N, CA, C and O atoms as a DFTB+ gen file, in Angstrom:
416 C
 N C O
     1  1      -9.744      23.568       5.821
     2  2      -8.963      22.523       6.460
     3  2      -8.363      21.593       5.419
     4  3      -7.220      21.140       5.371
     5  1      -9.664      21.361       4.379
     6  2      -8.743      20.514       3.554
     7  2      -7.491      21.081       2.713
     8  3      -6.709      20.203       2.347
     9  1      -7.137      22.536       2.309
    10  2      -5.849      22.910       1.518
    11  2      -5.035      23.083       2.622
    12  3      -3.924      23.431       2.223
    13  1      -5.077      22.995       3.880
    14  2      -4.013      23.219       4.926
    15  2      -2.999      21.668       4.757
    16  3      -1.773      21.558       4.776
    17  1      -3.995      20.672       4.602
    18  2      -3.348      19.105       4.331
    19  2      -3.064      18.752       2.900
    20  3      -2.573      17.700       2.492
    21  1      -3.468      19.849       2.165
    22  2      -3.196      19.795       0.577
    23  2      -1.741      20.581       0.410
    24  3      -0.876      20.296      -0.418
    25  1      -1.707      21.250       1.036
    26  2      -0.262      22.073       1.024
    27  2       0.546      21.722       2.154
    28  3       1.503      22.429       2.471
    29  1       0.168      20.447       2.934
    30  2       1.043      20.150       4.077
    31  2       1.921      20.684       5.133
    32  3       3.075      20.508       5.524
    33  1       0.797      21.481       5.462
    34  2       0.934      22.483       6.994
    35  2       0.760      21.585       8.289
    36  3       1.266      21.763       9.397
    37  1      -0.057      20.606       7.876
    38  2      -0.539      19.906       9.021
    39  2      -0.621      18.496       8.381
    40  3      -0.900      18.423       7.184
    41  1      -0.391      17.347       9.119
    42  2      -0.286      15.861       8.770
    43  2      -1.380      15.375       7.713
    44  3      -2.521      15.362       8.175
    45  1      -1.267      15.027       6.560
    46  2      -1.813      14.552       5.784
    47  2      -2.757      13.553       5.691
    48  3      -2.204      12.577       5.183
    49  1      -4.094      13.287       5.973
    50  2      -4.129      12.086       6.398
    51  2      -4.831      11.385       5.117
    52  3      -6.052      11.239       5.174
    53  1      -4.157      10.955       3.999
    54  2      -3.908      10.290       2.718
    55  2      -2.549       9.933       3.313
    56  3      -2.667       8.708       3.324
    57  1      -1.487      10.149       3.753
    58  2      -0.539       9.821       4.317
    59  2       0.120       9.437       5.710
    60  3       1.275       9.307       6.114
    61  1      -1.689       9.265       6.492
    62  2      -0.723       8.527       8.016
    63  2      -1.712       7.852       8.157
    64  3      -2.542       7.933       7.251
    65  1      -2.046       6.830       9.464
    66  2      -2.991       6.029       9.806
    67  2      -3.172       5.064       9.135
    68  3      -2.209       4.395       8.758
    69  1      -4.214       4.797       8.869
    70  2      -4.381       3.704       7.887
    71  2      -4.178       4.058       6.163
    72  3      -4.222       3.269       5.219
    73  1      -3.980       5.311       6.163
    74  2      -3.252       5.384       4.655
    75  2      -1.728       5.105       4.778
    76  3      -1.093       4.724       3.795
    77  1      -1.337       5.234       5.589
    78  2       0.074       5.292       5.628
    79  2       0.912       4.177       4.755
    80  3       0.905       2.982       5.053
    81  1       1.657       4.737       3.608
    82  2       2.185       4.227       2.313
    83  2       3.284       2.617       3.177
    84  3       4.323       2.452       3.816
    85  1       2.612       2.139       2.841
    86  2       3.629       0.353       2.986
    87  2       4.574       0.595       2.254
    88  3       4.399       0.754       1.046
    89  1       6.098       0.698       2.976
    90  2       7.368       0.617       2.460
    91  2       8.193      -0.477       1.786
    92  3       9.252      -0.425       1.162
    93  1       7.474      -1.365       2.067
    94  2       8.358      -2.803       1.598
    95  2       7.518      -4.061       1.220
    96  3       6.617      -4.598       1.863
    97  1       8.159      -4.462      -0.247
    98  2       7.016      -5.723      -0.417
    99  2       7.428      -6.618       0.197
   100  3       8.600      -6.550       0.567
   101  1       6.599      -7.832       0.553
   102  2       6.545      -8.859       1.499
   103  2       5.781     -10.047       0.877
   104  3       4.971     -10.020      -0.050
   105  1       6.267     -11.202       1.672
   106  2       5.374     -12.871       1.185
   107  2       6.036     -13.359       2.313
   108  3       7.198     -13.719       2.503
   109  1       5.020     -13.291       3.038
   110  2       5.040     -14.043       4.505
   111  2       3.969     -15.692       4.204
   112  3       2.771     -15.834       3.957
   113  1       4.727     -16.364       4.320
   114  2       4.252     -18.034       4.674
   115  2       4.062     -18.103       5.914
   116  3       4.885     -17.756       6.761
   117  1       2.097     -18.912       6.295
   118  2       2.077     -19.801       7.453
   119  2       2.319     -18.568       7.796
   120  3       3.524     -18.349       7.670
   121  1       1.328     -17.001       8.441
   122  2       0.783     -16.309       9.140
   123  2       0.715     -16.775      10.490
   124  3       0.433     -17.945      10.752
   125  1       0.966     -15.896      11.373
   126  2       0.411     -17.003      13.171
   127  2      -1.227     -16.562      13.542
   128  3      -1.653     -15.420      13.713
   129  1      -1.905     -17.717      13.600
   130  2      -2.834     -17.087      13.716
   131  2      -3.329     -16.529      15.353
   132  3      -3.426     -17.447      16.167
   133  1      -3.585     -15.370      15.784
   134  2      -3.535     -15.067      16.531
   135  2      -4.587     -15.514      17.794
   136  3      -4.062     -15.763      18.879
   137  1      -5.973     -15.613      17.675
   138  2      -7.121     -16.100      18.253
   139  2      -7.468     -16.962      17.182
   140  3      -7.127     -16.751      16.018
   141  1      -8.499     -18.444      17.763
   142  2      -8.907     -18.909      17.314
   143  2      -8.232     -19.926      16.528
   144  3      -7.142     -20.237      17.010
   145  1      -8.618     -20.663      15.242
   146  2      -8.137     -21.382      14.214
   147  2      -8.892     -21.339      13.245
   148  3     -10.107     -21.323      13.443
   149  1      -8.262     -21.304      11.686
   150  2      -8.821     -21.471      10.119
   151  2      -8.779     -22.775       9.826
   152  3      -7.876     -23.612       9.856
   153  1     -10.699     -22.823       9.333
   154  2     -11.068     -23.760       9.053
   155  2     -10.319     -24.955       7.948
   156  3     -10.080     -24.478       6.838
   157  1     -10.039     -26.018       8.081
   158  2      -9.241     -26.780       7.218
   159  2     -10.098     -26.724       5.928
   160  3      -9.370     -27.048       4.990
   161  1     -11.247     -26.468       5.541
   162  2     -11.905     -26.636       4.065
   163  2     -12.067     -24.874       4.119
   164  3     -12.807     -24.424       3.245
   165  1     -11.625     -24.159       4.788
   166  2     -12.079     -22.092       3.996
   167  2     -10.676     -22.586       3.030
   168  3      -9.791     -23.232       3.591
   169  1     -10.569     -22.277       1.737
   170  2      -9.897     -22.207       0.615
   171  2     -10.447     -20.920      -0.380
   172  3     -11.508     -20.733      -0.977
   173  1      -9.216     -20.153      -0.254
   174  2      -9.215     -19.016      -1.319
   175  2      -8.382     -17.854      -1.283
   176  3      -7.219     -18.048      -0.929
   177  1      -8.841     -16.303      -1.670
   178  2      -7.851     -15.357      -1.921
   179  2      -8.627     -14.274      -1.607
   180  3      -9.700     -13.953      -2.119
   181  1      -7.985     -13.705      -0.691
   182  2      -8.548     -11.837      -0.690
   183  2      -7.945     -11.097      -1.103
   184  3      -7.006     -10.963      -0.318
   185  1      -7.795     -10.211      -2.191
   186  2      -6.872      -9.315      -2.798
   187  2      -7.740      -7.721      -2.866
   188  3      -8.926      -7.433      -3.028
   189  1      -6.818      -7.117      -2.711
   190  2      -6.985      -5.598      -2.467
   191  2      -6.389      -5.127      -2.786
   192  3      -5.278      -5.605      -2.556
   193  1      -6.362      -3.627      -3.702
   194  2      -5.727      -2.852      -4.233
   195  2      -5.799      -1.462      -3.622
   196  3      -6.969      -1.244      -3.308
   197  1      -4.969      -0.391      -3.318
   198  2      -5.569       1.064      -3.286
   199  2      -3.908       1.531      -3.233
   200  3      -2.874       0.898      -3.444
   201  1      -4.185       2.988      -2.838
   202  2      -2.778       3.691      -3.236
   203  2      -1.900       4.070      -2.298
   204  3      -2.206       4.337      -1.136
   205  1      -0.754       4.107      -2.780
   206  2       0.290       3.668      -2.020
   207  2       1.938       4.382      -2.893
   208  3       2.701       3.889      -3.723
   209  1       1.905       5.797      -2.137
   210  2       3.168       5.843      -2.902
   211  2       4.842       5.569      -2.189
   212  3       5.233       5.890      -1.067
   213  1       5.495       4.966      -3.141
   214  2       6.683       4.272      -2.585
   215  2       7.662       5.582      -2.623
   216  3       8.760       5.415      -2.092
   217  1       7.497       6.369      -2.970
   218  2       8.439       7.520      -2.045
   219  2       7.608       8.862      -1.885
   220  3       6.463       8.879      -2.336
   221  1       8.139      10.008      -1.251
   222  2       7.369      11.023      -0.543
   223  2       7.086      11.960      -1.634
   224  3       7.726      12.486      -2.545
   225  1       5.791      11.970      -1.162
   226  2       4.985      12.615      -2.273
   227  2       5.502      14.560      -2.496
   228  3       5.351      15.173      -1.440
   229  1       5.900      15.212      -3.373
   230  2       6.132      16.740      -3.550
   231  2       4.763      17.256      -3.528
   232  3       3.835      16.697      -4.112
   233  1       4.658      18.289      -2.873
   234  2       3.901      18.979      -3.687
   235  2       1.868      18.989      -3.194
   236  3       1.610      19.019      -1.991
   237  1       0.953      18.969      -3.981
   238  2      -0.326      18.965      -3.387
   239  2      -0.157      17.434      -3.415
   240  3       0.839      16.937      -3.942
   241  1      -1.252      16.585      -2.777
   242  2      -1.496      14.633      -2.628
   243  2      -2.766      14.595      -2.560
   244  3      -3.258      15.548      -1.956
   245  1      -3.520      13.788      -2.988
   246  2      -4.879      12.958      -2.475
   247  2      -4.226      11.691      -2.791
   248  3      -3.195      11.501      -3.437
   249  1      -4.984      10.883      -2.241
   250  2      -4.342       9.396      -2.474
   251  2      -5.245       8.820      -3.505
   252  3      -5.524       7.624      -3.419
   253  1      -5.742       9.555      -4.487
   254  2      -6.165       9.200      -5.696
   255  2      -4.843       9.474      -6.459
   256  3      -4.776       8.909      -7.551
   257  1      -4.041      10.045      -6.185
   258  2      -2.594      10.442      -6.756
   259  2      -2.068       9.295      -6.978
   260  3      -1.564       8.874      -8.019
   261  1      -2.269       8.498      -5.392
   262  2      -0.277       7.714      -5.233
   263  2      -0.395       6.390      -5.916
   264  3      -1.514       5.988      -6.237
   265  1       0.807       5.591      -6.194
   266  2       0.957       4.759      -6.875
   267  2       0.419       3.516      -6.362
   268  3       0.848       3.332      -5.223
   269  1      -0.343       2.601      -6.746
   270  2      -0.641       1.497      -6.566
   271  2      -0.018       0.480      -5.577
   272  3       1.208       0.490      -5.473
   273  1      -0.657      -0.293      -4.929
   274  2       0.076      -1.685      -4.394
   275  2      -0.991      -2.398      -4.297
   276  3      -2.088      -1.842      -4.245
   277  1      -0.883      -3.580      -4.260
   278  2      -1.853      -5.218      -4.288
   279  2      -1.771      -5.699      -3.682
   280  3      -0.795      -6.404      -3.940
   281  1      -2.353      -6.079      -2.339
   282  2      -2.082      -6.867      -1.160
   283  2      -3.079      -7.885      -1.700
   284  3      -3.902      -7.638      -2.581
   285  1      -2.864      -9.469      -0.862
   286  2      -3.649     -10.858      -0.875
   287  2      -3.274     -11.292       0.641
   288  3      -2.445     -10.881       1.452
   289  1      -4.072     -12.115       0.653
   290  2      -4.392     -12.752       1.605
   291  2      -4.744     -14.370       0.998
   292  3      -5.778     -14.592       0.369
   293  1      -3.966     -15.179       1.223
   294  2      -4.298     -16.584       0.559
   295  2      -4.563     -17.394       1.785
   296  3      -3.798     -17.228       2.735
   297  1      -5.670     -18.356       1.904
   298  2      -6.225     -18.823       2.842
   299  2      -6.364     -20.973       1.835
   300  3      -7.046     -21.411       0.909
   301  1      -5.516     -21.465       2.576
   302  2      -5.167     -22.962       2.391
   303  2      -5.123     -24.271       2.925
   304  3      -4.041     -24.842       3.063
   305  1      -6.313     -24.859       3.272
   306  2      -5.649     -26.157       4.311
   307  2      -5.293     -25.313       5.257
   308  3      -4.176     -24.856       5.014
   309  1      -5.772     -24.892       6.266
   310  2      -5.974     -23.978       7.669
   311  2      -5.018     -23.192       7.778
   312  3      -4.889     -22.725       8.910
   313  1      -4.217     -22.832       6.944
   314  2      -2.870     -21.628       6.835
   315  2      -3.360     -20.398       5.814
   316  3      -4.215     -20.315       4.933
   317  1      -2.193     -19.319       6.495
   318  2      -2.795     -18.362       6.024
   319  2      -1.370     -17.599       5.629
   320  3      -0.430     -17.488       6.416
   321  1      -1.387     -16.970       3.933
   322  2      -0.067     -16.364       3.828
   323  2      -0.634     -15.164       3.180
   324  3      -1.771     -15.075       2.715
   325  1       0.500     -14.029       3.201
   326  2       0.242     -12.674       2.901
   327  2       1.376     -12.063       2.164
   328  3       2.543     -11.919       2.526
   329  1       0.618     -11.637       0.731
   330  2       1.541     -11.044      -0.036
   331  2       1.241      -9.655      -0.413
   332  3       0.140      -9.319      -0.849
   333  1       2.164      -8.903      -0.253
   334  2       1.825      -6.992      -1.161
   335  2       2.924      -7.270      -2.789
   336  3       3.570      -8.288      -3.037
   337  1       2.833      -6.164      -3.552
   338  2       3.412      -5.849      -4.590
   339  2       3.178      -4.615      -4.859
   340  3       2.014      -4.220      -4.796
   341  1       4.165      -3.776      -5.198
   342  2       4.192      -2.568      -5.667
   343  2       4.014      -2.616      -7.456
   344  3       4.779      -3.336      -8.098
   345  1       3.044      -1.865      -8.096
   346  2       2.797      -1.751      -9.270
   347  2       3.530      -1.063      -9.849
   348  3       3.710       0.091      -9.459
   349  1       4.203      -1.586     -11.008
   350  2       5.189      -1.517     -11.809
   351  2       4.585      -0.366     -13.174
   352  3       4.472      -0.850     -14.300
   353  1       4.271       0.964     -12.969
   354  2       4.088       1.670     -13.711
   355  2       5.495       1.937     -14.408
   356  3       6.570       1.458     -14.047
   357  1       5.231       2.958     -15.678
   358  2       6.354       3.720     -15.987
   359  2       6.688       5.236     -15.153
   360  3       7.494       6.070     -15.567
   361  1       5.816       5.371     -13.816
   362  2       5.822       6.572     -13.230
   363  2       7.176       5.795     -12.264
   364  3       8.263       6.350     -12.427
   365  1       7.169       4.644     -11.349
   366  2       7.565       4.237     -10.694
   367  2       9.082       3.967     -11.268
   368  3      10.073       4.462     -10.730
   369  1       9.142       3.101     -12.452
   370  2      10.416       3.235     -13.087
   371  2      11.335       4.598     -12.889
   372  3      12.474       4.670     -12.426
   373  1      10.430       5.717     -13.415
   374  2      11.185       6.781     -13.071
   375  2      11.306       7.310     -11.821
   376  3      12.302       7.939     -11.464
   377  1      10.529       7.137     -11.256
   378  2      11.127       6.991      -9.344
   379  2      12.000       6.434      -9.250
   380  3      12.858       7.029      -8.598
   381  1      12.303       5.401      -9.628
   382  2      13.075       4.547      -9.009
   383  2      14.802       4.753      -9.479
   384  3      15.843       4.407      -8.919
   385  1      14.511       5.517     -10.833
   386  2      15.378       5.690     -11.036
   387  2      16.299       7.329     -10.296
   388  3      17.456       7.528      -9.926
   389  1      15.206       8.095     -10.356
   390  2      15.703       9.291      -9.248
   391  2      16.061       9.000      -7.860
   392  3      16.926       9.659      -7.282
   393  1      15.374       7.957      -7.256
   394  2      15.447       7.406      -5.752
   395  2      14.546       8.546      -5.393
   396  3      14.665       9.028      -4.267
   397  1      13.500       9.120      -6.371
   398  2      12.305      10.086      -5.521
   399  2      11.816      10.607      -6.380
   400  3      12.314      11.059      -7.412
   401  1      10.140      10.577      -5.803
   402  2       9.220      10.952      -6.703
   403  2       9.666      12.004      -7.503
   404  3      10.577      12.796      -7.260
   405  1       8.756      11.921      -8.726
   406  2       9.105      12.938     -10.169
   407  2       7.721      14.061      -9.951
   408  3       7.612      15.203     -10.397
   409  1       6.856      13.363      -9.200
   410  2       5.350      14.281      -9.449
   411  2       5.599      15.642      -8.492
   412  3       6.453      15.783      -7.616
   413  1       4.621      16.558      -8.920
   414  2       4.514      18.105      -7.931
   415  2       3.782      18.607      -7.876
   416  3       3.785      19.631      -7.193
């Protein structure tokens, strides 16, 4: 089962669900908070890293492969903002410059 999703016969799942590669960086200010309210003294940062490739992967994938992104979570005086970033390798440069992945 697993080389059927290694050779992409069947949906990848390094590539859907909750892997599913975030297309666009973002910095959202003042989050809505949905239930509840954040405490006016919680002050700080949740940051998370894992992989994330910014165009479609060729070829075999594990998402030990794909390229990086950095999400946060900044928590301030009862507001809450959310930032991603795509990691600026020299793999990505050259993506970016093909407009598509180089790997296979």
């Amino acid at each position: 089962r697993f080389d059927s999703y290694r050779k992409g016969t069947e949906t990848n799942p390094y590539l859907s669900g909750n892997f599913e590669p975030v297309k666009d960086e973002v910095f959202q200010e003042s989050c809505v908070v949905v239930d509840g309210h954040i405490p006016e003294d919680l002050n700080g940062s949740f940051v998370r890293n894992g992989a994330n490739p910014k165009y479609e992967p060729k070829g075999l994938y594990h998402w030990f492969d794909g390229d990086g992104m950095v999400h946060r979570i900044q928590v301030s005086k009862g507001k809450v903002n959310y930032a991603n970033h795509q990691t600026r390798t020299k793999k990505i440069k050259c993506d970016d410059i093909n407009k598509e992945s180089q790997m296979s």
